[in-house]
């Protein structure tokens, strides 16, 4: 028997692990690293924690697992299945992968995003997984579930209204107008960079953003 810390910055799952040859999870095609991947049978307790899940979900304040796990059915010890998407644990012995409810086949990441208790993170999701997570997030936004009761995508063209968000994680949308220097890419959302909303990206990190679309 071994302990597995499933795909997170803080361990939300403490589990006993045993290999199991069971049907594949109901995940979008391409989410798993190989077609013949075999999941592990898990039994554990889902706990609230800040984490970055390897299946592309941000859980609670920087990515984000969620604030109230009571929103998901079956609290307490539950039977889960885990599909790793990384060959080896990281240096903290954490594994990245997908968690699926063994009884229902439900994809835990999509469930959390769908109730507004997590947000989709394109930097973490495999390309084939992200559209499904993004659609779940759009639905949660439209229904104002979870964090979307108080949070929303804000307009970059109303910079004064963003003053109260300084220092906080904020989703901002708008039309980018200009520009670039040798070391910095400036995403100007207005014609007056000193007055309007502006984001900056170091040129050396540009390839990272390009790969992620």
GROMACS .gro file of N, CA and C in nm, residues 51-185:
model
  405
   51UNK      N    1  -0.456   2.429  -0.458
   51UNK     CA    2  -0.379   2.336  -0.537
   51UNK      C    3  -0.379   2.374  -0.683
   52UNK      N    4  -0.285   2.317  -0.757
   52UNK     CA    5  -0.290   2.322  -0.902
   52UNK      C    6  -0.306   2.179  -0.951
   53UNK      N    7  -0.419   2.150  -1.010
   53UNK     CA    8  -0.447   2.015  -1.054
   53UNK      C    9  -0.392   1.994  -1.194
   54UNK      N   10  -0.332   1.879  -1.217
   54UNK     CA   11  -0.268   1.853  -1.344
   54UNK      C   12  -0.364   1.837  -1.460
   55UNK      N   13  -0.495   1.822  -1.433
   55UNK     CA   14  -0.590   1.810  -1.543
   55UNK      C   15  -0.642   1.946  -1.585
   56UNK      N   16  -0.580   2.053  -1.540
   56UNK     CA   17  -0.613   2.184  -1.592
   56UNK      C   18  -0.704   2.267  -1.506
   57UNK      N   19  -0.723   2.231  -1.384
   57UNK     CA   20  -0.814   2.308  -1.300
   57UNK      C   21  -0.738   2.390  -1.199
   58UNK      N   22  -0.776   2.516  -1.185
   58UNK     CA   23  -0.724   2.599  -1.079
   58UNK      C   24  -0.822   2.589  -0.964
   59UNK      N   25  -0.774   2.563  -0.848
   59UNK     CA   26  -0.866   2.544  -0.737
   59UNK      C   27  -0.837   2.638  -0.622
   60UNK      N   28  -0.918   2.717  -0.569
   60UNK     CA   29  -0.947   2.818  -0.470
   60UNK      C   30  -0.878   2.949  -0.486
   61UNK      N   31  -0.763   2.990  -0.450
   61UNK     CA   32  -0.728   3.130  -0.471
   61UNK      C   33  -0.619   3.155  -0.572
   62UNK      N   34  -0.543   3.069  -0.610
   62UNK     CA   35  -0.445   3.098  -0.712
   62UNK      C   36  -0.470   3.009  -0.832
   63UNK      N   37  -0.496   2.885  -0.816
   63UNK     CA   38  -0.578   2.807  -0.906
   63UNK      C   39  -0.701   2.780  -0.833
   64UNK      N   40  -0.738   2.686  -0.797
   64UNK     CA   41  -0.829   2.684  -0.687
   64UNK      C   42  -0.906   2.555  -0.681
   65UNK      N   43  -0.848   2.382  -0.511
   65UNK     CA   44  -0.976   2.310  -0.494
   65UNK      C   45  -1.065   2.393  -0.408
   66UNK      N   46  -1.175   2.345  -0.389
   66UNK     CA   47  -1.277   2.444  -0.370
   66UNK      C   48  -1.303   2.478  -0.227
   67UNK      N   49  -1.384   2.583  -0.211
   67UNK     CA   50  -1.410   2.638  -0.079
   67UNK      C   51  -1.508   2.552  -0.001
   68UNK      N   52  -1.601   2.490  -0.068
   68UNK     CA   53  -1.696   2.408   0.003
   68UNK      C   54  -1.723   2.279  -0.074
   69UNK      N   55  -1.661   2.174  -0.030
   69UNK     CA   56  -1.677   2.046  -0.099
   69UNK      C   57  -1.815   1.989  -0.081
   70UNK      N   58  -1.896   2.047   0.009
   70UNK     CA   59  -2.033   2.000   0.027
   70UNK      C   60  -2.114   2.019  -0.102
   71UNK      N   61  -2.064   2.103  -0.193
   71UNK     CA   62  -2.134   2.124  -0.319
   71UNK      C   63  -2.132   2.001  -0.408
   72UNK      N   64  -2.037   1.910  -0.385
   72UNK     CA   65  -2.032   1.786  -0.460
   72UNK      C   66  -2.096   1.675  -0.377
   73UNK      N   67  -2.171   1.586  -0.441
   73UNK     CA   68  -2.231   1.476  -0.366
   73UNK      C   69  -2.127   1.378  -0.316
   74UNK      N   70  -2.162   1.304  -0.211
   74UNK     CA   71  -2.076   1.198  -0.163
   74UNK      C   72  -1.957   1.245  -0.084
   75UNK      N   73  -1.977   1.341   0.007
   75UNK     CA   74  -1.866   1.389   0.089
   75UNK      C   75  -1.810   1.275   0.175
   76UNK      N   76  -1.691   1.295   0.226
   76UNK     CA   77  -1.628   1.193   0.308
   76UNK      C   78  -1.549   1.098   0.221
   77UNK      N   79  -1.527   0.976   0.269
   77UNK     CA   80  -1.448   0.877   0.196
   77UNK      C   81  -1.525   0.834   0.072
   78UNK      N   82  -1.457   0.835  -0.041
   78UNK     CA   83  -1.523   0.796  -0.165
   78UNK      C   84  -1.428   0.712  -0.251
   79UNK      N   85  -1.486   0.635  -0.339
   79UNK     CA   86  -1.410   0.553  -0.432
   79UNK      C   87  -1.383   0.636  -0.557
   80UNK      N   88  -1.254   0.652  -0.590
   80UNK     CA   89  -1.216   0.730  -0.706
   80UNK      C   90  -1.122   0.647  -0.794
   81UNK      N   91  -1.098   0.696  -0.913
   81UNK     CA   92  -0.996   0.638  -1.000
   81UNK      C   93  -0.905   0.750  -1.048
   82UNK      N   94  -0.778   0.720  -1.062
   82UNK     CA   95  -0.677   0.820  -1.094
   82UNK      C   96  -0.601   0.778  -1.218
   83UNK      N   97  -0.592   0.870  -1.316
   83UNK     CA   98  -0.512   0.848  -1.437
   83UNK      C   99  -0.400   0.951  -1.438
   84UNK      N  100  -0.277   0.906  -1.425
   84UNK     CA  101  -0.163   0.997  -1.426
   84UNK      C  102  -0.139   1.050  -1.567
   85UNK      N  103  -0.096   1.177  -1.579
   85UNK     CA  104  -0.059   1.233  -1.708
   85UNK      C  105   0.090   1.268  -1.711
   86UNK      N  106   0.158   1.239  -1.601
   86UNK     CA  107   0.304   1.256  -1.598
   86UNK      C  108   0.367   1.122  -1.565
   87UNK      N  109   0.484   1.096  -1.624
   87UNK     CA  110   0.548   0.966  -1.606
   87UNK      C  111   0.600   0.947  -1.465
   88UNK      N  112   0.651   1.056  -1.404
   88UNK     CA  113   0.713   1.046  -1.272
   88UNK      C  114   0.658   1.154  -1.180
   89UNK      N  115   0.661   1.130  -1.048
   89UNK     CA  116   0.627   1.236  -0.953
   89UNK      C  117   0.728   1.349  -0.961
   90UNK      N  118   0.689   1.469  -0.918
   90UNK     CA  119   0.785   1.578  -0.911
   90UNK      C  120   0.872   1.560  -0.786
   91UNK      N  121   0.958   1.657  -0.757
   91UNK     CA  122   1.052   1.640  -0.646
   91UNK      C  123   0.985   1.640  -0.510
   92UNK      N  124   0.857   1.683  -0.505
   92UNK     CA  125   0.781   1.675  -0.381
   92UNK      C  126   0.692   1.551  -0.377
   93UNK      N  127   0.714   1.459  -0.474
   93UNK     CA  128   0.640   1.334  -0.483
   93UNK      C  129   0.492   1.355  -0.512
   94UNK      N  130   0.461   1.459  -0.590
   94UNK     CA  131   0.324   1.484  -0.630
   94UNK      C  132   0.302   1.430  -0.771
   95UNK      N  133   0.183   1.380  -0.797
   95UNK     CA  134   0.149   1.327  -0.929
   95UNK      C  135   0.043   1.415  -0.995
   96UNK      N  136   0.057   1.435  -1.125
   96UNK     CA  137  -0.042   1.510  -1.200
   96UNK      C  138  -0.132   1.413  -1.274
   97UNK      N  139  -0.264   1.438  -1.273
   97UNK     CA  140  -0.352   1.348  -1.344
   97UNK      C  141  -0.499   1.381  -1.326
   98UNK      N  142  -0.582   1.286  -1.367
   98UNK     CA  143  -0.727   1.303  -1.366
   98UNK      C  144  -0.789   1.217  -1.256
   99UNK      N  145  -0.887   1.273  -1.187
   99UNK     CA  146  -0.966   1.200  -1.089
   99UNK      C  147  -1.108   1.183  -1.141
  100UNK      N  148  -1.157   1.060  -1.131
  100UNK     CA  149  -1.291   1.026  -1.179
  100UNK      C  150  -1.363   0.950  -1.070
  101UNK      N  151  -1.491   0.980  -1.049
  101UNK     CA  152  -1.572   0.907  -0.952
  101UNK      C  153  -1.591   0.764  -1.002
  102UNK      N  154  -1.551   0.665  -0.922
  102UNK     CA  155  -1.555   0.526  -0.967
  102UNK      C  156  -1.697   0.477  -0.990
  103UNK      N  157  -1.792   0.530  -0.913
  103UNK     CA  158  -1.930   0.482  -0.923
  103UNK      C  159  -2.005   0.542  -1.041
  104UNK      N  160  -1.982   0.672  -1.069
  104UNK     CA  161  -2.060   0.743  -1.171
  104UNK      C  162  -1.982   0.773  -1.297
  105UNK      N  163  -1.848   0.765  -1.290
  105UNK     CA  164  -1.767   0.802  -1.404
  105UNK      C  165  -1.750   0.952  -1.420
  106UNK      N  166  -1.800   1.030  -1.323
  106UNK     CA  167  -1.795   1.175  -1.333
  106UNK      C  168  -1.651   1.225  -1.322
  107UNK      N  169  -1.615   1.319  -1.405
  107UNK     CA  170  -1.481   1.381  -1.408
  107UNK      C  171  -1.479   1.491  -1.302
  108UNK      N  172  -1.401   1.472  -1.196
  108UNK     CA  173  -1.402   1.563  -1.081
  108UNK      C  174  -1.366   1.706  -1.122
  109UNK      N  175  -1.268   1.721  -1.207
  109UNK     CA  176  -1.228   1.856  -1.250
  109UNK      C  177  -1.343   1.931  -1.314
  110UNK      N  178  -1.413   1.865  -1.406
  110UNK     CA  179  -1.524   1.932  -1.474
  110UNK      C  180  -1.638   1.960  -1.378
  111UNK      N  181  -1.661   1.871  -1.282
  111UNK     CA  182  -1.766   1.895  -1.182
  111UNK      C  183  -1.737   2.020  -1.100
  112UNK      N  184  -1.611   2.036  -1.057
  112UNK     CA  185  -1.575   2.152  -0.977
  112UNK      C  186  -1.588   2.282  -1.056
  113UNK      N  187  -1.542   2.279  -1.180
  113UNK     CA  188  -1.555   2.397  -1.265
  113UNK      C  189  -1.702   2.427  -1.292
  114UNK      N  190  -1.781   2.322  -1.312
  114UNK     CA  191  -1.921   2.338  -1.347
  114UNK      C  192  -2.008   2.395  -1.237
  115UNK      N  193  -1.962   2.386  -1.110
  115UNK     CA  194  -2.038   2.445  -1.000
  115UNK      C  195  -1.975   2.575  -0.952
  116UNK      N  196  -1.878   2.625  -1.028
  116UNK     CA  197  -1.818   2.752  -0.994
  116UNK      C  198  -1.724   2.749  -0.876
  117UNK      N  199  -1.673   2.631  -0.843
  117UNK     CA  200  -1.580   2.619  -0.732
  117UNK      C  201  -1.436   2.605  -0.779
  118UNK      N  202  -1.416   2.610  -0.909
  118UNK     CA  203  -1.282   2.607  -0.967
  118UNK      C  204  -1.287   2.679  -1.099
  119UNK      N  205  -1.172   2.724  -1.148
  119UNK     CA  206  -1.165   2.786  -1.280
  119UNK      C  207  -1.070   2.707  -1.367
  120UNK      N  208  -1.099   2.704  -1.497
  120UNK     CA  209  -1.015   2.631  -1.591
  120UNK      C  210  -0.883   2.704  -1.609
  121UNK      N  211  -0.774   2.629  -1.616
  121UNK     CA  212  -0.640   2.688  -1.629
  121UNK      C  213  -0.574   2.635  -1.756
  122UNK      N  214  -0.567   2.715  -1.863
  122UNK     CA  215  -0.510   2.665  -1.988
  122UNK      C  216  -0.364   2.627  -1.976
  123UNK      N  217  -0.291   2.688  -1.881
  123UNK     CA  218  -0.150   2.654  -1.865
  123UNK      C  219  -0.131   2.512  -1.814
  124UNK      N  220  -0.234   2.456  -1.752
  124UNK     CA  221  -0.222   2.324  -1.690
  124UNK      C  222  -0.294   2.214  -1.767
  125UNK      N  223  -0.393   2.250  -1.846
  125UNK     CA  224  -0.472   2.149  -1.915
  125UNK      C  225  -0.404   2.102  -2.042
  126UNK      N  226  -0.414   1.972  -2.071
  126UNK     CA  227  -0.375   1.924  -2.203
  126UNK      C  228  -0.470   1.986  -2.304
  127UNK      N  229  -0.423   2.018  -2.426
  127UNK     CA  230  -0.508   2.088  -2.523
  127UNK      C  231  -0.643   2.023  -2.548
  128UNK      N  232  -0.646   1.890  -2.548
  128UNK     CA  233  -0.772   1.822  -2.575
  128UNK      C  234  -0.871   1.832  -2.459
  129UNK      N  235  -0.822   1.859  -2.340
  129UNK     CA  236  -0.908   1.867  -2.222
  129UNK      C  237  -0.970   2.005  -2.204
  130UNK      N  238  -0.899   2.108  -2.247
  130UNK     CA  239  -0.938   2.243  -2.208
  130UNK      C  240  -1.073   2.288  -2.262
  131UNK      N  241  -1.112   2.258  -2.387
  131UNK     CA  242  -1.244   2.304  -2.433
  131UNK      C  243  -1.359   2.260  -2.344
  132UNK      N  244  -1.356   2.135  -2.297
  132UNK     CA  245  -1.463   2.086  -2.210
  132UNK      C  246  -1.466   2.160  -2.077
  133UNK      N  247  -1.347   2.187  -2.022
  133UNK     CA  248  -1.339   2.262  -1.897
  133UNK      C  249  -1.387   2.406  -1.917
  134UNK      N  250  -1.349   2.466  -2.030
  134UNK     CA  251  -1.389   2.604  -2.058
  134UNK      C  252  -1.540   2.615  -2.077
  135UNK      N  253  -1.600   2.515  -2.141
  135UNK     CA  254  -1.746   2.518  -2.159
  135UNK      C  255  -1.817   2.507  -2.025
  136UNK      N  256  -1.764   2.422  -1.935
  136UNK     CA  257  -1.822   2.411  -1.801
  136UNK      C  258  -1.811   2.543  -1.727
  137UNK      N  259  -1.698   2.614  -1.745
  137UNK     CA  260  -1.682   2.743  -1.679
  137UNK      C  261  -1.779   2.847  -1.736
  138UNK      N  262  -1.797   2.848  -1.868
  138UNK     CA  263  -1.892   2.942  -1.928
  138UNK      C  264  -2.033   2.919  -1.875
  139UNK      N  265  -2.071   2.792  -1.860
  139UNK     CA  266  -2.204   2.761  -1.806
  139UNK      C  267  -2.217   2.809  -1.662
  140UNK      N  268  -2.112   2.788  -1.582
  140UNK     CA  269  -2.115   2.832  -1.442
  140UNK      C  270  -2.123   2.984  -1.432
  141UNK      N  271  -2.052   3.053  -1.521
  141UNK     CA  272  -2.060   3.200  -1.522
  141UNK      C  273  -2.202   3.246  -1.554
  142UNK      N  274  -2.261   3.186  -1.658
  142UNK     CA  275  -2.395   3.227  -1.700
  142UNK      C  276  -2.498   3.205  -1.590
  143UNK      N  277  -2.479   3.099  -1.510
  143UNK     CA  278  -2.573   3.068  -1.402
  143UNK      C  279  -2.534   3.131  -1.269
  144UNK      N  280  -2.421   3.204  -1.270
  144UNK     CA  281  -2.371   3.272  -1.150
  144UNK      C  282  -2.357   3.176  -1.032
  145UNK      N  283  -2.287   3.065  -1.059
  145UNK     CA  284  -2.264   2.964  -0.956
  145UNK      C  285  -2.130   2.987  -0.887
  146UNK      N  286  -2.120   2.950  -0.760
  146UNK     CA  287  -1.994   2.954  -0.687
  146UNK      C  288  -1.929   3.091  -0.689
  147UNK      N  289  -1.803   3.095  -0.730
  147UNK     CA  290  -1.730   3.223  -0.731
  147UNK      C  291  -1.793   3.324  -0.825
  148UNK      N  292  -1.870   3.276  -0.924
  148UNK     CA  293  -1.928   3.367  -1.023
  148UNK      C  294  -2.048   3.444  -0.969
  149UNK      N  295  -2.086   3.417  -0.845
  149UNK     CA  296  -2.189   3.501  -0.781
  149UNK      C  297  -2.134   3.641  -0.755
  150UNK      N  298  -2.003   3.649  -0.730
  150UNK     CA  299  -1.942   3.778  -0.698
  150UNK      C  300  -1.836   3.819  -0.799
  151UNK      N  301  -1.777   3.722  -0.869
  151UNK     CA  302  -1.673   3.752  -0.967
  151UNK      C  303  -1.731   3.754  -1.108
  152UNK      N  304  -1.663   3.824  -1.198
  152UNK     CA  305  -1.705   3.827  -1.338
  152UNK      C  306  -1.586   3.870  -1.424
  153UNK      N  307  -1.601   3.856  -1.554
  153UNK     CA  308  -1.500   3.908  -1.645
  153UNK      C  309  -1.526   4.057  -1.661
  154UNK      N  310  -1.426   4.139  -1.628
  154UNK     CA  311  -1.444   4.285  -1.625
  154UNK      C  312  -1.386   4.351  -1.750
  155UNK      N  313  -1.442   4.465  -1.783
  155UNK     CA  314  -1.400   4.537  -1.903
  155UNK      C  315  -1.270   4.612  -1.878
  156UNK      N  316  -1.175   4.596  -1.971
  156UNK     CA  317  -1.049   4.669  -1.963
  156UNK      C  318  -1.066   4.816  -2.000
  157UNK      N  319  -1.179   4.850  -2.059
  157UNK     CA  320  -1.200   4.986  -2.106
  157UNK      C  321  -1.266   5.075  -2.001
  158UNK      N  322  -1.273   5.026  -1.878
  158UNK     CA  323  -1.322   5.107  -1.766
  158UNK      C  324  -1.218   5.099  -1.654
  159UNK      N  325  -1.100   5.157  -1.675
  159UNK     CA  326  -0.989   5.141  -1.580
  159UNK      C  327  -1.020   5.189  -1.439
  160UNK      N  328  -1.099   5.293  -1.425
  160UNK     CA  329  -1.132   5.342  -1.290
  160UNK      C  330  -1.210   5.239  -1.211
  161UNK      N  331  -1.293   5.163  -1.281
  161UNK     CA  332  -1.373   5.060  -1.213
  161UNK      C  333  -1.285   4.944  -1.166
  162UNK      N  334  -1.162   4.936  -1.220
  162UNK     CA  335  -1.071   4.827  -1.182
  162UNK      C  336  -0.982   4.863  -1.063
  163UNK      N  337  -0.990   4.988  -1.018
  163UNK     CA  338  -0.902   5.032  -0.910
  163UNK      C  339  -0.919   4.948  -0.784
  164UNK      N  340  -1.040   4.907  -0.756
  164UNK     CA  341  -1.065   4.829  -0.634
  164UNK      C  342  -1.010   4.687  -0.645
  165UNK      N  343  -0.968   4.647  -0.765
  165UNK     CA  344  -0.918   4.511  -0.786
  165UNK      C  345  -0.766   4.503  -0.781
  166UNK      N  346  -0.699   4.613  -0.757
  166UNK     CA  347  -0.554   4.613  -0.752
  166UNK      C  348  -0.505   4.516  -0.645
  167UNK      N  349  -0.413   4.427  -0.684
  167UNK     CA  350  -0.360   4.328  -0.591
  167UNK      C  351  -0.443   4.202  -0.583
  168UNK      N  352  -0.551   4.194  -0.661
  168UNK     CA  353  -0.637   4.075  -0.658
  168UNK      C  354  -0.638   4.009  -0.795
  169UNK      N  355  -0.657   3.877  -0.794
  169UNK     CA  356  -0.669   3.803  -0.919
  169UNK      C  357  -0.796   3.849  -0.990
  170UNK      N  358  -0.783   3.895  -1.116
  170UNK     CA  359  -0.897   3.953  -1.187
  170UNK      C  360  -0.895   3.908  -1.333
  171UNK      N  361  -1.011   3.870  -1.386
  171UNK     CA  362  -1.025   3.839  -1.527
  171UNK      C  363  -1.070   3.966  -1.600
  172UNK      N  364  -0.990   4.006  -1.700
  172UNK     CA  365  -1.015   4.131  -1.772
  172UNK      C  366  -1.020   4.101  -1.921
  173UNK      N  367  -1.118   4.159  -1.990
  173UNK     CA  368  -1.132   4.139  -2.135
  173UNK      C  369  -1.139   4.273  -2.205
  174UNK      N  370  -1.080   4.281  -2.323
  174UNK     CA  371  -1.085   4.404  -2.400
  174UNK      C  372  -1.006   4.390  -2.529
  175UNK      N  373  -1.005   4.494  -2.608
  175UNK     CA  374  -0.934   4.495  -2.736
  175UNK      C  375  -0.794   4.550  -2.715
  176UNK      N  376  -0.693   4.474  -2.758
  176UNK     CA  377  -0.554   4.516  -2.744
  176UNK      C  378  -0.518   4.606  -2.863
  177UNK      N  379  -0.461   4.724  -2.833
  177UNK     CA  380  -0.431   4.822  -2.936
  177UNK      C  381  -0.283   4.828  -2.977
  178UNK      N  382  -0.190   4.807  -2.884
  178UNK     CA  383  -0.047   4.825  -2.917
  178UNK      C  384   0.037   4.757  -2.811
  179UNK      N  385   0.158   4.736  -2.820
  179UNK     CA  386   0.286   4.769  -2.866
  179UNK      C  387   0.393   4.681  -2.805
  180UNK      N  388   0.519   4.713  -2.834
  180UNK     CA  389   0.633   4.627  -2.797
  180UNK      C  390   0.762   4.708  -2.790
  181UNK      N  391   0.850   4.672  -2.697
  181UNK     CA  392   0.987   4.722  -2.691
  181UNK      C  393   1.081   4.603  -2.700
  182UNK      N  394   1.212   4.626  -2.686
  182UNK     CA  395   1.308   4.517  -2.696
  182UNK      C  396   1.289   4.412  -2.587
  183UNK      N  397   1.250   4.455  -2.468
  183UNK     CA  398   1.242   4.363  -2.355
  183UNK      C  399   1.101   4.334  -2.307
  184UNK      N  400   1.005   4.416  -2.347
  184UNK     CA  401   0.870   4.405  -2.290
  184UNK      C  402   0.762   4.417  -2.396
  185UNK      N  403   0.663   4.329  -2.387
  185UNK     CA  404   0.543   4.338  -2.470
  185UNK      C  405   0.435   4.407  -2.388
   0.00000   0.00000   0.00000
